[in-house]
XYZ file of C-alpha atoms in Angstrom:
400
model
C -165.224 135.240 37.577
C -164.082 137.597 34.853
C -163.141 135.749 31.679
C -163.188 138.567 29.127
C -160.233 140.676 28.021
C -161.944 142.740 25.324
C -165.626 143.617 25.268
C -166.547 144.541 21.706
C -169.876 146.213 21.097
C -171.704 148.698 18.935
C -171.622 152.212 20.336
C -175.076 153.075 21.707
C -176.744 155.642 23.931
C -176.769 153.166 26.818
C -174.014 153.186 29.422
C -171.843 150.044 29.566
C -172.758 147.570 32.266
C -171.288 148.702 35.631
C -169.598 145.329 36.147
C -167.725 145.800 32.870
C -166.533 149.253 33.846
C -165.253 148.019 37.192
C -163.084 145.229 35.730
C -159.532 146.375 35.080
C -158.916 143.298 32.923
C -161.630 144.269 30.411
C -161.164 146.830 27.647
C -164.226 148.124 25.814
C -163.696 148.398 22.066
C -166.640 150.209 20.434
C -167.782 149.568 16.877
C -168.983 152.641 15.042
C -172.678 152.632 14.224
C -173.696 152.747 10.601
C -174.433 156.208 9.144
C -177.919 157.552 9.801
C -178.642 157.609 6.061
C -178.580 153.785 6.071
C -181.274 153.492 8.758
C -184.932 153.268 7.836
C -188.210 151.846 9.119
C -189.621 151.663 5.583
C -189.655 148.005 4.514
C -189.139 148.901 0.839
C -186.193 151.238 1.430
C -184.812 148.562 3.730
C -184.371 146.252 0.728
C -181.887 148.773 -0.692
C -180.309 150.230 2.427
C -180.146 146.940 4.355
C -177.405 145.371 2.203
C -175.410 148.624 2.290
C -175.655 148.652 6.071
C -174.414 145.044 6.171
C -171.366 145.971 4.078
C -170.604 148.815 6.487
C -170.878 146.448 9.443
C -168.645 143.839 7.777
C -165.908 146.445 7.377
C -166.252 147.748 10.938
C -166.265 144.243 12.427
C -163.247 143.229 10.392
C -161.270 146.282 11.523
C -162.038 145.632 15.181
C -161.731 141.839 15.281
C -158.766 141.467 12.943
C -156.710 144.583 13.720
C -157.786 146.472 16.851
C -157.805 143.505 19.254
C -155.129 140.939 20.037
C -155.659 137.258 19.174
C -157.387 135.310 21.933
C -158.001 131.658 22.713
C -161.774 132.199 22.773
C -164.190 134.570 21.066
C -167.644 134.817 22.647
C -170.316 136.407 20.454
C -173.995 137.018 21.091
C -176.505 135.994 18.449
C -178.461 137.902 17.183
C -177.292 139.950 15.408
C -176.469 137.174 12.977
C -175.756 139.107 9.774
C -172.891 139.743 9.263
C -171.506 138.899 12.715
C -171.565 135.098 12.434
C -169.653 134.932 9.160
C -167.076 137.587 10.107
C -166.467 136.042 13.539
C -165.960 132.576 12.070
C -163.507 133.919 9.461
C -161.486 135.769 12.100
C -161.460 132.689 14.339
C -160.192 130.549 11.454
C -157.392 132.998 10.615
C -156.375 133.531 14.250
C -156.808 129.947 15.460
C -159.442 131.122 17.960
C -162.301 129.035 19.327
C -165.775 130.506 18.851
C -168.589 130.328 21.402
C -171.999 131.503 20.180
C -174.269 132.860 22.902
C -177.715 132.172 21.425
C -180.316 134.657 22.675
C -182.688 134.181 19.739
C -182.705 133.456 16.016
C -181.893 136.498 13.908
C -184.062 135.394 11.013
C -187.140 135.239 13.270
C -186.667 138.886 14.267
C -186.248 139.900 10.624
C -189.478 138.028 9.939
C -191.364 140.387 12.254
C -190.410 143.199 9.917
C -190.693 141.610 6.486
C -192.930 138.590 7.055
C -191.798 134.989 7.544
C -192.287 134.134 3.851
C -190.110 136.983 2.535
C -187.114 135.843 0.414
C -184.641 137.778 2.596
C -185.972 135.990 5.679
C -185.528 132.606 4.000
C -181.966 133.575 3.014
C -181.234 134.757 6.573
C -182.558 131.481 7.948
C -180.300 129.384 5.690
C -177.334 131.644 6.514
C -177.866 131.238 10.253
C -178.524 127.515 9.891
C -175.233 126.990 8.032
C -172.862 129.193 10.035
C -174.527 128.443 13.375
C -173.301 124.834 13.229
C -169.624 125.767 12.950
C -168.889 127.113 16.441
C -166.683 125.308 18.948
C -169.402 125.535 21.602
C -172.795 127.121 22.178
C -174.643 128.784 25.037
C -178.434 129.140 25.020
C -180.740 131.230 27.212
C -183.344 128.456 27.450
C -183.553 124.680 27.448
C -185.997 124.706 24.523
C -183.517 126.681 22.419
C -180.833 124.122 23.207
C -183.141 121.364 21.982
C -183.948 123.391 18.858
C -180.260 123.860 18.009
C -179.629 120.163 18.394
C -182.744 119.010 16.552
C -183.571 121.645 13.921
C -180.110 123.097 13.302
C -178.260 119.807 13.681
C -175.585 121.347 15.924
C -173.106 118.710 17.077
C -170.749 120.865 19.166
C -171.446 121.216 22.920
C -174.610 123.151 23.850
C -174.889 124.529 27.382
C -178.196 126.060 28.526
C -177.246 129.171 30.513
C -180.270 130.980 31.896
C -179.881 134.730 32.305
C -179.548 135.893 35.890
C -179.661 139.412 37.327
C -176.515 141.453 37.724
C -175.399 142.556 41.170
C -176.750 146.117 40.892
C -180.357 144.875 40.686
C -181.349 144.569 44.345
C -184.512 144.967 46.447
C -184.739 148.303 48.264
C -185.404 148.866 51.929
C -188.346 151.079 52.870
C -185.985 153.974 53.570
C -184.167 153.523 50.248
C -187.469 153.309 48.411
C -188.791 156.512 49.975
C -185.562 158.399 49.232
C -185.536 157.283 45.607
C -189.211 158.029 44.949
C -188.806 161.554 46.299
C -185.631 162.080 44.246
C -186.636 160.738 40.814
C -188.375 163.491 38.783
C -190.885 161.029 37.308
C -192.127 159.962 40.759
C -191.537 163.010 43.005
C -195.077 164.376 42.633
C -196.651 161.016 43.537
C -194.088 159.676 46.023
C -196.326 160.099 49.060
C -199.281 158.405 47.343
C -197.091 155.477 46.214
C -195.649 155.006 49.699
C -199.137 155.054 51.235
C -200.499 152.536 48.723
C -203.008 154.940 47.220
C -201.072 154.805 43.937
C -199.416 151.703 42.520
C -196.175 152.088 40.590
C -195.999 149.971 37.420
C -192.803 149.696 35.392
C -192.263 148.396 31.880
C -189.110 148.564 29.804
C -189.490 148.487 26.043
C -187.434 149.000 22.901
C -190.569 150.334 21.159
C -190.270 147.773 18.358
C -192.528 145.208 16.698
C -191.589 142.403 19.099
C -193.229 144.312 21.981
C -196.849 145.283 21.381
C -197.267 148.328 23.591
C -200.917 148.656 22.554
C -201.637 145.663 24.839
C -200.652 147.694 27.891
C -202.451 150.803 26.685
C -205.691 148.919 26.084
C -205.409 147.215 29.467
C -204.865 150.538 31.244
C -207.876 152.043 29.473
C -209.973 149.101 30.706
C -208.524 149.466 34.205
C -209.437 153.154 34.149
C -213.029 152.263 33.258
C -213.162 149.686 36.047
C -211.692 152.101 38.594
C -214.456 154.608 37.884
C -216.988 151.908 38.739
C -215.248 150.983 41.998
C -213.113 153.991 42.988
C -212.791 152.907 46.617
C -211.249 149.504 45.888
C -208.821 150.229 43.043
C -205.768 152.467 43.489
C -204.482 154.982 40.971
C -201.686 153.762 38.693
C -198.466 155.514 37.761
C -196.986 153.590 34.820
C -193.390 154.454 33.920
C -192.251 153.156 30.534
C -188.480 153.225 30.054
C -186.473 152.866 26.859
C -186.121 154.370 23.404
C -187.082 153.088 19.972
C -188.674 153.745 16.592
C -192.319 153.530 17.706
C -191.989 155.732 20.788
C -193.218 158.948 19.147
C -196.293 157.181 17.764
C -197.322 155.791 21.140
C -196.607 159.024 22.985
C -199.015 160.789 20.628
C -201.575 158.034 21.228
C -201.216 158.436 25.003
C -201.829 162.174 24.632
C -205.012 161.531 22.648
C -206.287 159.078 25.265
C -205.689 161.669 27.982
C -207.586 164.315 25.986
C -210.455 161.834 25.586
C -210.461 161.185 29.377
C -209.835 157.474 28.842
C -206.979 157.326 31.328
C -208.570 158.758 34.451
C -206.867 157.375 37.557
C -203.954 156.308 35.326
C -200.804 158.327 34.575
C -198.349 157.122 31.928
C -194.842 158.572 31.845
C -192.002 157.713 29.438
C -188.441 157.964 30.695
C -184.815 157.335 29.748
C -182.876 156.507 32.904
C -179.294 155.820 33.876
C -178.374 152.229 34.685
C -178.382 152.902 38.432
C -181.701 154.776 38.391
C -183.344 152.046 36.314
C -182.203 149.399 38.801
C -183.535 151.490 41.696
C -186.839 152.078 39.881
C -187.379 148.321 39.631
C -186.677 147.993 43.333
C -189.163 150.770 44.141
C -192.011 149.589 41.898
C -195.045 147.517 42.887
C -195.392 145.496 39.679
C -193.406 144.955 36.487
C -194.967 144.457 33.050
C -193.271 142.569 30.204
C -194.642 143.003 26.682
C -191.981 140.872 25.024
C -193.503 138.682 22.310
C -190.884 136.085 21.416
C -190.292 135.981 17.658
C -189.050 132.385 17.859
C -190.835 131.212 21.007
C -187.456 130.109 22.350
C -186.006 133.207 24.040
C -186.828 135.024 27.269
C -186.981 138.736 28.131
C -183.921 139.858 30.078
C -185.994 142.652 31.601
C -187.949 140.071 33.622
C -184.681 138.666 34.995
C -183.693 142.175 36.094
C -187.098 142.680 37.732
C -186.700 139.487 39.735
C -183.239 140.663 40.800
C -184.889 143.752 42.273
C -187.577 141.633 43.959
C -190.273 142.880 41.573
C -193.099 140.505 40.569
C -194.033 140.427 36.892
C -197.052 140.116 34.651
C -196.052 139.377 31.072
C -197.048 138.048 27.695
C -196.823 134.321 28.261
C -197.998 132.737 25.026
C -194.681 131.243 23.937
C -192.915 127.986 24.680
C -190.061 129.216 26.865
C -192.138 131.406 29.213
C -192.423 128.747 31.908
C -188.638 128.440 32.210
C -188.523 131.892 33.797
C -191.912 132.724 35.276
C -193.665 130.246 37.560
C -197.364 130.977 37.324
C -198.741 132.210 40.628
C -195.331 132.001 42.316
C -193.254 134.907 40.997
C -195.515 136.266 38.264
C -198.530 135.825 36.031
C -198.874 135.437 32.282
C -201.469 136.917 29.949
C -202.414 136.511 26.293
C -204.554 139.587 25.608
C -205.220 143.127 26.802
C -208.395 141.889 28.490
C -206.451 139.284 30.470
C -203.840 141.883 31.458
C -206.545 144.276 32.656
C -208.142 141.502 34.708
C -204.765 140.702 36.278
C -204.193 144.350 37.213
C -207.604 144.507 38.890
C -207.078 141.209 40.724
C -203.571 142.062 41.954
C -204.104 145.710 42.892
C -207.622 145.692 44.361
C -208.104 146.123 48.097
C -205.747 147.225 50.811
C -204.046 143.911 51.608
C -203.142 142.762 48.067
C -202.234 139.333 49.359
C -201.503 137.760 45.976
C -199.249 140.644 44.960
C -197.308 140.276 48.214
C -196.991 136.532 47.634
C -195.698 137.107 44.100
C -193.201 139.633 45.438
C -191.843 137.054 47.866
C -191.494 134.591 44.976
C -189.688 137.201 42.860
C -187.230 137.852 45.685
C -186.492 134.137 46.009
C -186.007 133.822 42.235
C -183.636 136.805 42.248
C -181.357 135.250 44.856
C -179.625 133.181 42.155
C -177.138 135.531 40.523
C -175.117 135.599 37.338
C -171.953 134.098 38.820
C -173.964 131.188 40.230
C -175.070 130.297 36.698
C -171.929 131.270 34.779
C -169.060 129.879 36.841
C -169.920 126.146 37.010
C -170.996 125.979 33.350
C -168.885 128.318 31.250
C -166.026 128.141 33.726
C -165.798 124.405 33.117
C -166.008 124.910 29.346
C -163.132 127.394 29.420
C -161.122 125.271 31.818
C -161.318 127.833 34.632
C -163.111 125.632 37.167
C -163.935 121.963 37.561
C -167.614 122.092 38.619
C -169.816 119.733 36.681
C -172.893 120.715 34.684
C -175.046 119.037 32.130
C -174.885 120.034 28.483
C -177.348 119.069 25.774
């Protein structure tokens, strides 16, 4: 069910979602990114450049929402980003008599706190800002049940709140053996090890990261170093690992240099780590071809869930992930479709337990659970809940 007429987003290096491109009723209206001079990873320069970047974004959002798109009955916005999107969206909705739906994926102030510290004055201001404006929407969607309860209890939201768990898009699908073999031989990152992966001598691990503070990539590195040490002790029982890390971000160069140093020091024997930037279709196929997915997402609020895990389940890929936050159990069922860890040591132990031996019974069982979890698709979640909210269908669902 397509409900959007205009999809408004910041221009990025990523391709738009294939389902958006295929809908004739949806127009994509890009918002220009802020100038490069306003971007910095330095927390002190950020105090100066951050407000200037916000002013730029206010102007760009105002141009697009107030002038470049026609008035609509509903405006659906994702949060975060919160600043300045919440305030600008509410002002436009007031002037255009439009109803606002906030799609809560996390709290913006909690992400800012990763950068500046939770006690920083700007974080406290951001929290009050989000607390005030977040209560003014016509309706709210949340990615988890615990976030819905938080909005109602902590934020005091009185408008309808509908938990809407993320589900995989249609292009994330399990691959047949023939499709898997064709893809592994075609993709440059896997061509040289395709035969070993298909025979089981090498296991293909996949992790997607934005290379930011909310994903501690050192956890995976440390675990792979430990796995390498263990594989030298028992070379016959543990396969080699090809770990493909997809994505781009500010910390990528740092970790690539660290990987190079570990290779020079011979700390990654039997382990190969490759970074990649893939098209949407190749990324979906990579998930379908992999043996195990790894999620390093550390929830800043404890209330959100990593979309990458949803995509992995859509491709029938079992997951090991950082599980020390409240919402983790809403997505991953321990021992059914994935396993959680809380340290590099625990992750290394999981890799050894899941990959050792020829049969890998637990890994196969987790893969079956991931396939079952991935059978529920986006339309199955969206239509009966949001469709009822928008008056497009009459199915019943429970709000909070």
